Amino acid sequence: MQKTTQAISRQALLEKANALMTQHDDYLAGMQADEVIQQGDVLVFRGPLFLDAQGLPTPKTTAVFNVFKHLAVALSPLYHLQ
């Protein structure tokens, strides 16, 4: 059985992703996806990482990765970029 995904524009997908991320347990105020690319069948979301003054990861950075991973898992089976 072959799965089919719906074509979607980057902007429309980012709107869906940003709405979906607010429902995640790790969501933090100010977190947003501002870029999406497609690598094979996987949608990869990017945005601010909440790094410290030296550019190093913080506990908030881990939350961002968790939420972006959730977006990839939830949205990749449904959509592909136009």
mmCIF file of C-alpha atoms in Angstrom:
data_model
loop_
_atom_site.group_PDB
_atom_site.id
_atom_site.type_symbol
_atom_site.label_atom_id
_atom_site.label_comp_id
_atom_site.label_asym_id
_atom_site.label_seq_id
_atom_site.Cartn_x
_atom_site.Cartn_y
_atom_site.Cartn_z
ATOM 1 C CA MET A 1 0.000 0.000 0.000
ATOM 2 C CA GLN A 2 1.454 3.333 -1.033
ATOM 3 C CA LYS A 3 0.713 6.428 1.023
ATOM 4 C CA THR A 4 -0.020 9.682 -0.721
ATOM 5 C CA THR A 5 0.562 13.095 0.758
ATOM 6 C CA GLN A 6 -1.057 16.399 -0.050
ATOM 7 C CA ALA A 7 0.951 19.139 -1.761
ATOM 8 C CA ILE A 8 1.176 22.293 0.351
ATOM 9 C CA SER A 9 2.985 25.609 0.110
ATOM 10 C CA ARG A 10 5.740 26.452 2.592
ATOM 11 C CA GLN A 11 3.689 29.303 4.036
ATOM 12 C CA ALA A 12 0.569 27.187 4.553
ATOM 13 C CA LEU A 13 2.630 24.402 6.126
ATOM 14 C CA LEU A 14 4.392 26.817 8.482
ATOM 15 C CA GLU A 15 1.007 28.188 9.565
ATOM 16 C CA LYS A 16 -0.202 24.659 10.356
ATOM 17 C CA ALA A 17 3.061 23.815 12.127
ATOM 18 C CA ASN A 18 3.016 26.931 14.292
ATOM 19 C CA ALA A 19 -0.587 26.265 15.299
ATOM 20 C CA LEU A 20 0.178 22.595 16.080
ATOM 21 C CA MET A 21 3.296 23.352 18.130
ATOM 22 C CA THR A 22 1.336 25.393 20.690
ATOM 23 C CA GLN A 23 -0.414 22.160 21.722
ATOM 24 C CA HIS A 24 2.848 20.328 22.516
ATOM 25 C CA ASP A 25 3.828 19.876 26.183
ATOM 26 C CA ASP A 26 7.317 21.313 25.536
ATOM 27 C CA TYR A 27 6.029 24.467 23.806
ATOM 28 C CA LEU A 28 7.533 27.710 25.124
ATOM 29 C CA ALA A 29 6.382 31.267 24.464
ATOM 30 C CA GLY A 30 8.310 32.685 21.538
ATOM 31 C CA MET A 31 8.916 29.308 19.907
ATOM 32 C CA GLN A 32 8.151 29.279 16.194
ATOM 33 C CA ALA A 33 8.955 27.470 12.991
ATOM 34 C CA ASP A 34 10.099 29.987 10.394
ATOM 35 C CA GLU A 35 11.538 27.643 7.771
ATOM 36 C CA VAL A 36 10.734 24.200 6.409
ATOM 37 C CA ILE A 37 12.579 22.031 3.927
ATOM 38 C CA GLN A 38 11.881 18.581 2.593
ATOM 39 C CA GLN A 39 14.513 15.864 2.811
ATOM 40 C CA GLY A 40 13.146 12.812 1.078
ATOM 41 C CA ASP A 41 9.840 12.014 2.746
ATOM 42 C CA VAL A 42 10.613 14.047 5.872
ATOM 43 C CA LEU A 43 9.699 17.674 6.498
ATOM 44 C CA VAL A 44 12.396 19.418 8.544
ATOM 45 C CA PHE A 45 11.379 22.490 10.535
ATOM 46 C CA ARG A 46 13.734 25.225 11.678
ATOM 47 C CA GLY A 47 13.507 28.315 13.824
ATOM 48 C CA PRO A 48 15.078 30.118 16.788
ATOM 49 C CA LEU A 49 16.969 27.749 19.101
ATOM 50 C CA PHE A 50 17.157 29.772 22.336
ATOM 51 C CA LEU A 51 20.963 29.655 22.564
ATOM 52 C CA ASP A 52 22.845 31.430 25.362
ATOM 53 C CA ALA A 53 25.091 34.489 24.917
ATOM 54 C CA GLN A 54 28.011 32.261 23.884
ATOM 55 C CA GLY A 55 25.878 30.464 21.278
ATOM 56 C CA LEU A 56 25.601 27.288 23.347
ATOM 57 C CA PRO A 57 22.452 25.206 23.833
ATOM 58 C CA THR A 58 20.212 25.805 26.842
ATOM 59 C CA PRO A 59 17.414 23.645 28.290
ATOM 60 C CA LYS A 60 15.054 25.613 26.036
ATOM 61 C CA THR A 61 17.050 24.401 23.025
ATOM 62 C CA THR A 62 16.138 20.812 23.893
ATOM 63 C CA ALA A 63 12.461 21.801 24.021
ATOM 64 C CA VAL A 64 12.724 23.344 20.545
ATOM 65 C CA PHE A 65 14.257 20.155 19.120
ATOM 66 C CA ASN A 66 11.509 18.062 20.750
ATOM 67 C CA VAL A 67 8.759 20.223 19.282
ATOM 68 C CA PHE A 68 10.338 20.341 15.811
ATOM 69 C CA LYS A 69 10.715 16.556 15.865
ATOM 70 C CA HIS A 70 7.040 16.267 16.789
ATOM 71 C CA LEU A 71 6.124 18.490 13.835
ATOM 72 C CA ALA A 72 8.179 16.318 11.465
ATOM 73 C CA VAL A 73 6.582 13.111 12.749
ATOM 74 C CA ALA A 74 3.049 14.523 12.691
ATOM 75 C CA LEU A 75 3.122 16.422 9.397
ATOM 76 C CA SER A 76 5.480 14.422 7.138
ATOM 77 C CA PRO A 77 2.967 11.603 6.567
ATOM 78 C CA LEU A 78 0.329 14.153 5.527
ATOM 79 C CA TYR A 79 2.095 16.731 3.345
ATOM 80 C CA HIS A 80 4.854 17.380 0.843
ATOM 81 C CA LEU A 81 6.105 20.755 -0.338
ATOM 82 C CA GLN A 82 4.883 22.045 -3.684
#
